[in-house]
Amino acid sequence: MTHIPSEATLKSAPDWTYLLREFYEMYRFLPSGGSAVIRSHQRTVRAAISRLIRLNSQVILQPPAIKPVTAHLRRSLDAGCRDRLAAAVQSLQVVAPLLSWQYGYEKVPRGLAANYAYAELCGPAGPVISEDLILGVVLFGPGCTYPAHAHKGITESYICLSGAVSENNQGVYAAGSLIFNPPEHLHRITVGDREPALLAYAWTGNKEDLADQKMVFTRRKS
């Protein structure tokens, strides 16, 4: 298991620096599909990562925590290490024992508690301290349906590291795919029945929205 000092920075915790660099490379080389909006978001993410490394950001670990869905994490990491984003997945694998997996909701919908969790890698609460960028990973179990939700003031992107998902039933995203959600965009994620899906994500926005972001599920009208 990787170990870092209790009072650490990126220079004294190089595994986290390597992971940030892999995120930088993903947001540099993954295609934007010709979208100027997506390219702008990719540049924003890269610029924020560069600042964190240049300023030698603090690294403050959250208490490690698992959730039922993390029983699928090894499968997801193994699959990702064999796919096109293997370098990023391998860097994630190094810090995986230190991650704090969370739900992020006061009341988790029935059935989701066993099939979903996320772990932040960078943000106002750490582990890598940042006020203007949140990076993390989210793990979905086989057959998971992640209910429709939106993010106030937050521009969001997912990068599929392993498995495959569909968003709003409008396409299938496998390893190496980038999904873009502008602020207030309602989106629902579904996962196939046979394999879990592991996604990286980035949130950009103003400091106030990033510091006080709340998930809100939206019931569809019958």
PDB file of N, CA and C in Angstrom, residues 22-102:
ATOM      1  N   GLU A  22      -1.612  11.990 -15.540  1.00  0.00           N
ATOM      2  CA  GLU A  22      -2.380  11.111 -16.427  1.00  0.00           C
ATOM      3  C   GLU A  22      -3.726  11.748 -16.781  1.00  0.00           C
ATOM      4  N   PHE A  23      -4.362  12.415 -15.821  1.00  0.00           N
ATOM      5  CA  PHE A  23      -5.589  13.143 -16.139  1.00  0.00           C
ATOM      6  C   PHE A  23      -5.291  14.237 -17.157  1.00  0.00           C
ATOM      7  N   TYR A  24      -4.183  14.941 -16.963  1.00  0.00           N
ATOM      8  CA  TYR A  24      -3.808  15.987 -17.915  1.00  0.00           C
ATOM      9  C   TYR A  24      -3.691  15.404 -19.325  1.00  0.00           C
ATOM     10  N   GLU A  25      -3.028  14.262 -19.444  1.00  0.00           N
ATOM     11  CA  GLU A  25      -2.834  13.656 -20.760  1.00  0.00           C
ATOM     12  C   GLU A  25      -4.160  13.219 -21.379  1.00  0.00           C
ATOM     13  N   MET A  26      -5.078  12.701 -20.563  1.00  0.00           N
ATOM     14  CA  MET A  26      -6.380  12.323 -21.102  1.00  0.00           C
ATOM     15  C   MET A  26      -7.105  13.536 -21.657  1.00  0.00           C
ATOM     16  N   TYR A  27      -7.048  14.636 -20.918  1.00  0.00           N
ATOM     17  CA  TYR A  27      -7.744  15.838 -21.376  1.00  0.00           C
ATOM     18  C   TYR A  27      -6.976  16.577 -22.466  1.00  0.00           C
ATOM     19  N   ARG A  28      -5.770  16.138 -22.743  1.00  0.00           N
ATOM     20  CA  ARG A  28      -5.013  16.698 -23.856  1.00  0.00           C
ATOM     21  C   ARG A  28      -5.258  15.932 -25.156  1.00  0.00           C
ATOM     22  N   PHE A  29      -5.317  14.600 -25.060  1.00  0.00           N
ATOM     23  CA  PHE A  29      -5.302  13.798 -26.276  1.00  0.00           C
ATOM     24  C   PHE A  29      -6.647  13.187 -26.669  1.00  0.00           C
ATOM     25  N   LEU A  30      -7.594  13.073 -25.738  1.00  0.00           N
ATOM     26  CA  LEU A  30      -8.881  12.516 -26.139  1.00  0.00           C
ATOM     27  C   LEU A  30      -9.581  13.490 -27.086  1.00  0.00           C
ATOM     28  N   PRO A  31     -10.197  12.987 -28.147  1.00  0.00           N
ATOM     29  CA  PRO A  31     -10.796  13.884 -29.146  1.00  0.00           C
ATOM     30  C   PRO A  31     -11.997  14.637 -28.594  1.00  0.00           C
ATOM     31  N   SER A  32     -12.197  15.813 -29.154  1.00  0.00           N
ATOM     32  CA  SER A  32     -13.341  16.653 -28.772  1.00  0.00           C
ATOM     33  C   SER A  32     -14.498  16.517 -29.742  1.00  0.00           C
ATOM     34  N   GLY A  33     -14.316  15.730 -30.800  1.00  0.00           N
ATOM     35  CA  GLY A  33     -15.379  15.580 -31.787  1.00  0.00           C
ATOM     36  C   GLY A  33     -15.668  16.850 -32.553  1.00  0.00           C
ATOM     37  N   GLY A  34     -14.709  17.741 -32.631  1.00  0.00           N
ATOM     38  CA  GLY A  34     -14.922  18.988 -33.359  1.00  0.00           C
ATOM     39  C   GLY A  34     -15.668  20.054 -32.588  1.00  0.00           C
ATOM     40  N   SER A  35     -15.953  19.799 -31.307  1.00  0.00           N
ATOM     41  CA  SER A  35     -16.728  20.743 -30.504  1.00  0.00           C
ATOM     42  C   SER A  35     -15.811  21.772 -29.849  1.00  0.00           C
ATOM     43  N   ALA A  36     -16.019  23.038 -30.153  1.00  0.00           N
ATOM     44  CA  ALA A  36     -15.235  24.101 -29.528  1.00  0.00           C
ATOM     45  C   ALA A  36     -15.531  24.191 -28.028  1.00  0.00           C
ATOM     46  N   VAL A  37     -16.765  23.890 -27.640  1.00  0.00           N
ATOM     47  CA  VAL A  37     -17.147  23.939 -26.220  1.00  0.00           C
ATOM     48  C   VAL A  37     -16.398  22.872 -25.443  1.00  0.00           C
ATOM     49  N   ILE A  38     -16.326  21.672 -25.987  1.00  0.00           N
ATOM     50  CA  ILE A  38     -15.608  20.592 -25.304  1.00  0.00           C
ATOM     51  C   ILE A  38     -14.117  20.878 -25.261  1.00  0.00           C
ATOM     52  N   ARG A  39     -13.568  21.400 -26.358  1.00  0.00           N
ATOM     53  CA  ARG A  39     -12.143  21.758 -26.360  1.00  0.00           C
ATOM     54  C   ARG A  39     -11.838  22.794 -25.282  1.00  0.00           C
ATOM     55  N   SER A  40     -12.725  23.758 -25.116  1.00  0.00           N
ATOM     56  CA  SER A  40     -12.530  24.776 -24.089  1.00  0.00           C
ATOM     57  C   SER A  40     -12.537  24.148 -22.696  1.00  0.00           C
ATOM     58  N   HIS A  41     -13.460  23.225 -22.466  1.00  0.00           N
ATOM     59  CA  HIS A  41     -13.510  22.528 -21.178  1.00  0.00           C
ATOM     60  C   HIS A  41     -12.226  21.738 -20.953  1.00  0.00           C
ATOM     61  N   GLN A  42     -11.741  21.060 -21.968  1.00  0.00           N
ATOM     62  CA  GLN A  42     -10.503  20.296 -21.836  1.00  0.00           C
ATOM     63  C   GLN A  42      -9.336  21.216 -21.473  1.00  0.00           C
ATOM     64  N   ARG A  43      -9.274  22.377 -22.094  1.00  0.00           N
ATOM     65  CA  ARG A  43      -8.204  23.330 -21.770  1.00  0.00           C
ATOM     66  C   ARG A  43      -8.325  23.823 -20.327  1.00  0.00           C
ATOM     67  N   THR A  44      -9.558  24.070 -19.884  1.00  0.00           N
ATOM     68  CA  THR A  44      -9.773  24.526 -18.509  1.00  0.00           C
ATOM     69  C   THR A  44      -9.287  23.492 -17.510  1.00  0.00           C
ATOM     70  N   VAL A  45      -9.601  22.218 -17.763  1.00  0.00           N
ATOM     71  CA  VAL A  45      -9.155  21.145 -16.872  1.00  0.00           C
ATOM     72  C   VAL A  45      -7.629  21.065 -16.861  1.00  0.00           C
ATOM     73  N   ARG A  46      -7.020  21.110 -18.035  1.00  0.00           N
ATOM     74  CA  ARG A  46      -5.557  21.017 -18.107  1.00  0.00           C
ATOM     75  C   ARG A  46      -4.888  22.185 -17.388  1.00  0.00           C
ATOM     76  N   ALA A  47      -5.428  23.386 -17.570  1.00  0.00           N
ATOM     77  CA  ALA A  47      -4.840  24.553 -16.916  1.00  0.00           C
ATOM     78  C   ALA A  47      -4.911  24.435 -15.399  1.00  0.00           C
ATOM     79  N   ALA A  48      -6.035  23.941 -14.892  1.00  0.00           N
ATOM     80  CA  ALA A  48      -6.187  23.782 -13.445  1.00  0.00           C
ATOM     81  C   ALA A  48      -5.223  22.733 -12.907  1.00  0.00           C
ATOM     82  N   ILE A  49      -5.051  21.635 -13.622  1.00  0.00           N
ATOM     83  CA  ILE A  49      -4.098  20.599 -13.196  1.00  0.00           C
ATOM     84  C   ILE A  49      -2.681  21.156 -13.188  1.00  0.00           C
ATOM     85  N   SER A  50      -2.332  21.891 -14.219  1.00  0.00           N
ATOM     86  CA  SER A  50      -0.991  22.483 -14.281  1.00  0.00           C
ATOM     87  C   SER A  50      -0.736  23.394 -13.086  1.00  0.00           C
ATOM     88  N   ARG A  51      -1.743  24.172 -12.698  1.00  0.00           N
ATOM     89  CA  ARG A  51      -1.575  25.064 -11.537  1.00  0.00           C
ATOM     90  C   ARG A  51      -1.344  24.263 -10.263  1.00  0.00           C
ATOM     91  N   LEU A  52      -2.091  23.187 -10.093  1.00  0.00           N
ATOM     92  CA  LEU A  52      -1.934  22.378  -8.887  1.00  0.00           C
ATOM     93  C   LEU A  52      -0.513  21.841  -8.771  1.00  0.00           C
ATOM     94  N   ILE A  53       0.017  21.349  -9.874  1.00  0.00           N
ATOM     95  CA  ILE A  53       1.367  20.790  -9.855  1.00  0.00           C
ATOM     96  C   ILE A  53       2.402  21.898  -9.649  1.00  0.00           C
ATOM     97  N   ARG A  54       2.227  23.008 -10.349  1.00  0.00           N
ATOM     98  CA  ARG A  54       3.188  24.115 -10.241  1.00  0.00           C
ATOM     99  C   ARG A  54       3.215  24.695  -8.832  1.00  0.00           C
ATOM    100  N   LEU A  55       2.047  24.796  -8.203  1.00  0.00           N
ATOM    101  CA  LEU A  55       1.957  25.384  -6.869  1.00  0.00           C
ATOM    102  C   LEU A  55       2.174  24.369  -5.754  1.00  0.00           C
ATOM    103  N   ASN A  56       2.452  23.115  -6.119  1.00  0.00           N
ATOM    104  CA  ASN A  56       2.748  22.067  -5.138  1.00  0.00           C
ATOM    105  C   ASN A  56       1.631  21.950  -4.108  1.00  0.00           C
ATOM    106  N   SER A  57       0.444  21.656  -4.595  1.00  0.00           N
ATOM    107  CA  SER A  57      -0.757  21.610  -3.758  1.00  0.00           C
ATOM    108  C   SER A  57      -0.619  20.625  -2.596  1.00  0.00           C
ATOM    109  N   GLN A  58      -1.337  20.932  -1.529  1.00  0.00           N
ATOM    110  CA  GLN A  58      -1.405  20.030  -0.379  1.00  0.00           C
ATOM    111  C   GLN A  58      -2.115  18.729  -0.754  1.00  0.00           C
ATOM    112  N   VAL A  59      -1.724  17.665  -0.076  1.00  0.00           N
ATOM    113  CA  VAL A  59      -2.407  16.377  -0.192  1.00  0.00           C
ATOM    114  C   VAL A  59      -2.856  15.978   1.206  1.00  0.00           C
ATOM    115  N   ILE A  60      -4.150  15.956   1.417  1.00  0.00           N
ATOM    116  CA  ILE A  60      -4.728  15.610   2.716  1.00  0.00           C
ATOM    117  C   ILE A  60      -5.687  14.446   2.499  1.00  0.00           C
ATOM    118  N   LEU A  61      -5.293  13.273   2.937  1.00  0.00           N
ATOM    119  CA  LEU A  61      -6.109  12.089   2.695  1.00  0.00           C
ATOM    120  C   LEU A  61      -7.389  12.125   3.508  1.00  0.00           C
ATOM    121  N   GLN A  62      -8.481  11.708   2.899  1.00  0.00           N
ATOM    122  CA  GLN A  62      -9.724  11.472   3.600  1.00  0.00           C
ATOM    123  C   GLN A  62      -9.663  10.075   4.218  1.00  0.00           C
ATOM    124  N   PRO A  63     -10.447   9.804   5.253  1.00  0.00           N
ATOM    125  CA  PRO A  63     -10.431   8.449   5.824  1.00  0.00           C
ATOM    126  C   PRO A  63     -10.832   7.422   4.760  1.00  0.00           C
ATOM    127  N   PRO A  64     -10.036   6.374   4.548  1.00  0.00           N
ATOM    128  CA  PRO A  64     -10.410   5.373   3.549  1.00  0.00           C
ATOM    129  C   PRO A  64     -11.785   4.782   3.864  1.00  0.00           C
ATOM    130  N   ALA A  65     -12.568   4.545   2.826  1.00  0.00           N
ATOM    131  CA  ALA A  65     -13.904   3.980   3.004  1.00  0.00           C
ATOM    132  C   ALA A  65     -14.271   3.185   1.757  1.00  0.00           C
ATOM    133  N   ILE A  66     -14.975   2.103   1.979  1.00  0.00           N
ATOM    134  CA  ILE A  66     -15.484   1.305   0.869  1.00  0.00           C
ATOM    135  C   ILE A  66     -17.000   1.314   0.903  1.00  0.00           C
ATOM    136  N   LYS A  67     -17.601   0.888  -0.203  1.00  0.00           N
ATOM    137  CA  LYS A  67     -19.040   0.714  -0.319  1.00  0.00           C
ATOM    138  C   LYS A  67     -19.286  -0.637  -0.981  1.00  0.00           C
ATOM    139  N   PRO A  68     -20.504  -1.142  -0.944  1.00  0.00           N
ATOM    140  CA  PRO A  68     -20.750  -2.460  -1.550  1.00  0.00           C
ATOM    141  C   PRO A  68     -20.260  -2.578  -2.986  1.00  0.00           C
ATOM    142  N   VAL A  69     -20.413  -1.516  -3.790  1.00  0.00           N
ATOM    143  CA  VAL A  69     -20.035  -1.598  -5.200  1.00  0.00           C
ATOM    144  C   VAL A  69     -18.529  -1.764  -5.381  1.00  0.00           C
ATOM    145  N   THR A  70     -17.716  -1.406  -4.373  1.00  0.00           N
ATOM    146  CA  THR A  70     -16.271  -1.536  -4.540  1.00  0.00           C
ATOM    147  C   THR A  70     -15.824  -2.988  -4.608  1.00  0.00           C
ATOM    148  N   ALA A  71     -16.732  -3.919  -4.371  1.00  0.00           N
ATOM    149  CA  ALA A  71     -16.426  -5.325  -4.650  1.00  0.00           C
ATOM    150  C   ALA A  71     -16.143  -5.545  -6.133  1.00  0.00           C
ATOM    151  N   HIS A  72     -16.622  -4.617  -6.988  1.00  0.00           N
ATOM    152  CA  HIS A  72     -16.380  -4.710  -8.433  1.00  0.00           C
ATOM    153  C   HIS A  72     -15.150  -3.918  -8.878  1.00  0.00           C
ATOM    154  N   LEU A  73     -14.464  -3.259  -7.945  1.00  0.00           N
ATOM    155  CA  LEU A  73     -13.375  -2.365  -8.345  1.00  0.00           C
ATOM    156  C   LEU A  73     -12.217  -3.123  -8.982  1.00  0.00           C
ATOM    157  N   ARG A  74     -11.835  -4.246  -8.414  1.00  0.00           N
ATOM    158  CA  ARG A  74     -10.716  -4.991  -8.975  1.00  0.00           C
ATOM    159  C   ARG A  74     -10.991  -5.395 -10.410  1.00  0.00           C
ATOM    160  N   ARG A  75     -12.204  -5.849 -10.673  1.00  0.00           N
ATOM    161  CA  ARG A  75     -12.578  -6.229 -12.039  1.00  0.00           C
ATOM    162  C   ARG A  75     -12.450  -5.030 -12.980  1.00  0.00           C
ATOM    163  N   SER A  76     -12.917  -3.861 -12.527  1.00  0.00           N
ATOM    164  CA  SER A  76     -12.867  -2.665 -13.357  1.00  0.00           C
ATOM    165  C   SER A  76     -11.432  -2.222 -13.614  1.00  0.00           C
ATOM    166  N   LEU A  77     -10.594  -2.263 -12.591  1.00  0.00           N
ATOM    167  CA  LEU A  77      -9.201  -1.866 -12.753  1.00  0.00           C
ATOM    168  C   LEU A  77      -8.460  -2.826 -13.676  1.00  0.00           C
ATOM    169  N   ASP A  78      -8.697  -4.126 -13.492  1.00  0.00           N
ATOM    170  CA  ASP A  78      -8.041  -5.112 -14.354  1.00  0.00           C
ATOM    171  C   ASP A  78      -8.416  -4.888 -15.815  1.00  0.00           C
ATOM    172  N   ALA A  79      -9.706  -4.634 -16.059  1.00  0.00           N
ATOM    173  CA  ALA A  79     -10.148  -4.401 -17.437  1.00  0.00           C
ATOM    174  C   ALA A  79      -9.535  -3.121 -17.988  1.00  0.00           C
ATOM    175  N   GLY A  80      -9.471  -2.086 -17.171  1.00  0.00           N
ATOM    176  CA  GLY A  80      -8.904  -0.827 -17.628  1.00  0.00           C
ATOM    177  C   GLY A  80      -7.424  -0.912 -17.940  1.00  0.00           C
ATOM    178  N   CYS A  81      -6.711  -1.762 -17.205  1.00  0.00           N
ATOM    179  CA  CYS A  81      -5.278  -1.922 -17.453  1.00  0.00           C
ATOM    180  C   CYS A  81      -4.995  -2.616 -18.778  1.00  0.00           C
ATOM    181  N   ARG A  82      -6.011  -3.204 -19.381  1.00  0.00           N
ATOM    182  CA  ARG A  82      -5.835  -3.864 -20.671  1.00  0.00           C
ATOM    183  C   ARG A  82      -6.367  -3.013 -21.823  1.00  0.00           C
ATOM    184  N   ASP A  83      -6.888  -1.833 -21.508  1.00  0.00           N
ATOM    185  CA  ASP A  83      -7.528  -1.033 -22.549  1.00  0.00           C
ATOM    186  C   ASP A  83      -6.712   0.211 -22.864  1.00  0.00           C
ATOM    187  N   ARG A  84      -7.263   1.128 -23.647  1.00  0.00           N
ATOM    188  CA  ARG A  84      -6.496   2.227 -24.231  1.00  0.00           C
ATOM    189  C   ARG A  84      -6.042   3.265 -23.221  1.00  0.00           C
ATOM    190  N   LEU A  85      -6.679   3.330 -22.056  1.00  0.00           N
ATOM    191  CA  LEU A  85      -6.275   4.288 -21.030  1.00  0.00           C
ATOM    192  C   LEU A  85      -5.556   3.580 -19.881  1.00  0.00           C
ATOM    193  N   ALA A  86      -4.786   2.557 -20.225  1.00  0.00           N
ATOM    194  CA  ALA A  86      -4.124   1.727 -19.220  1.00  0.00           C
ATOM    195  C   ALA A  86      -3.213   2.535 -18.306  1.00  0.00           C
ATOM    196  N   ALA A  87      -2.486   3.509 -18.832  1.00  0.00           N
ATOM    197  CA  ALA A  87      -1.554   4.271 -17.999  1.00  0.00           C
ATOM    198  C   ALA A  87      -2.292   5.017 -16.894  1.00  0.00           C
ATOM    199  N   ALA A  88      -3.439   5.614 -17.219  1.00  0.00           N
ATOM    200  CA  ALA A  88      -4.223   6.314 -16.205  1.00  0.00           C
ATOM    201  C   ALA A  88      -4.779   5.344 -15.172  1.00  0.00           C
ATOM    202  N   VAL A  89      -5.261   4.199 -15.632  1.00  0.00           N
ATOM    203  CA  VAL A  89      -5.828   3.208 -14.710  1.00  0.00           C
ATOM    204  C   VAL A  89      -4.751   2.650 -13.791  1.00  0.00           C
ATOM    205  N   GLN A  90      -3.555   2.424 -14.317  1.00  0.00           N
ATOM    206  CA  GLN A  90      -2.468   1.917 -13.483  1.00  0.00           C
ATOM    207  C   GLN A  90      -2.077   2.929 -12.409  1.00  0.00           C
ATOM    208  N   SER A  91      -2.072   4.222 -12.735  1.00  0.00           N
ATOM    209  CA  SER A  91      -1.793   5.244 -11.729  1.00  0.00           C
ATOM    210  C   SER A  91      -2.903   5.300 -10.681  1.00  0.00           C
ATOM    211  N   LEU A  92      -4.134   5.111 -11.117  1.00  0.00           N
ATOM    212  CA  LEU A  92      -5.256   5.057 -10.183  1.00  0.00           C
ATOM    213  C   LEU A  92      -5.143   3.844  -9.269  1.00  0.00           C
ATOM    214  N   GLN A  93      -4.717   2.742  -9.821  1.00  0.00           N
ATOM    215  CA  GLN A  93      -4.594   1.499  -9.057  1.00  0.00           C
ATOM    216  C   GLN A  93      -3.636   1.675  -7.869  1.00  0.00           C
ATOM    217  N   VAL A  94      -2.593   2.475  -8.041  1.00  0.00           N
ATOM    218  CA  VAL A  94      -1.610   2.680  -6.984  1.00  0.00           C
ATOM    219  C   VAL A  94      -2.242   3.341  -5.756  1.00  0.00           C
ATOM    220  N   VAL A  95      -3.107   4.327  -5.973  1.00  0.00           N
ATOM    221  CA  VAL A  95      -3.702   5.057  -4.846  1.00  0.00           C
ATOM    222  C   VAL A  95      -5.043   4.469  -4.416  1.00  0.00           C
ATOM    223  N   ALA A  96      -5.537   3.461  -5.122  1.00  0.00           N
ATOM    224  CA  ALA A  96      -6.870   2.909  -4.837  1.00  0.00           C
ATOM    225  C   ALA A  96      -7.074   2.517  -3.374  1.00  0.00           C
ATOM    226  N   PRO A  97      -6.068   1.923  -2.689  1.00  0.00           N
ATOM    227  CA  PRO A  97      -6.306   1.567  -1.274  1.00  0.00           C
ATOM    228  C   PRO A  97      -6.545   2.760  -0.362  1.00  0.00           C
ATOM    229  N   LEU A  98      -6.206   3.959  -0.812  1.00  0.00           N
ATOM    230  CA  LEU A  98      -6.344   5.156   0.019  1.00  0.00           C
ATOM    231  C   LEU A  98      -7.636   5.921  -0.240  1.00  0.00           C
ATOM    232  N   LEU A  99      -8.437   5.483  -1.198  1.00  0.00           N
ATOM    233  CA  LEU A  99      -9.604   6.255  -1.604  1.00  0.00           C
ATOM    234  C   LEU A  99     -10.746   6.145  -0.593  1.00  0.00           C
ATOM    235  N   SER A 100     -11.500   7.225  -0.491  1.00  0.00           N
ATOM    236  CA  SER A 100     -12.684   7.274   0.364  1.00  0.00           C
ATOM    237  C   SER A 100     -13.920   7.254  -0.533  1.00  0.00           C
ATOM    238  N   TRP A 101     -14.560   6.113  -0.639  1.00  0.00           N
ATOM    239  CA  TRP A 101     -15.722   5.956  -1.530  1.00  0.00           C
ATOM    240  C   TRP A 101     -16.967   6.450  -0.819  1.00  0.00           C
ATOM    241  N   GLN A 102     -17.748   7.273  -1.524  1.00  0.00           N
ATOM    242  CA  GLN A 102     -18.894   7.953  -0.933  1.00  0.00           C
ATOM    243  C   GLN A 102     -20.123   7.816  -1.834  1.00  0.00           C
TER     244      GLN A 102
END
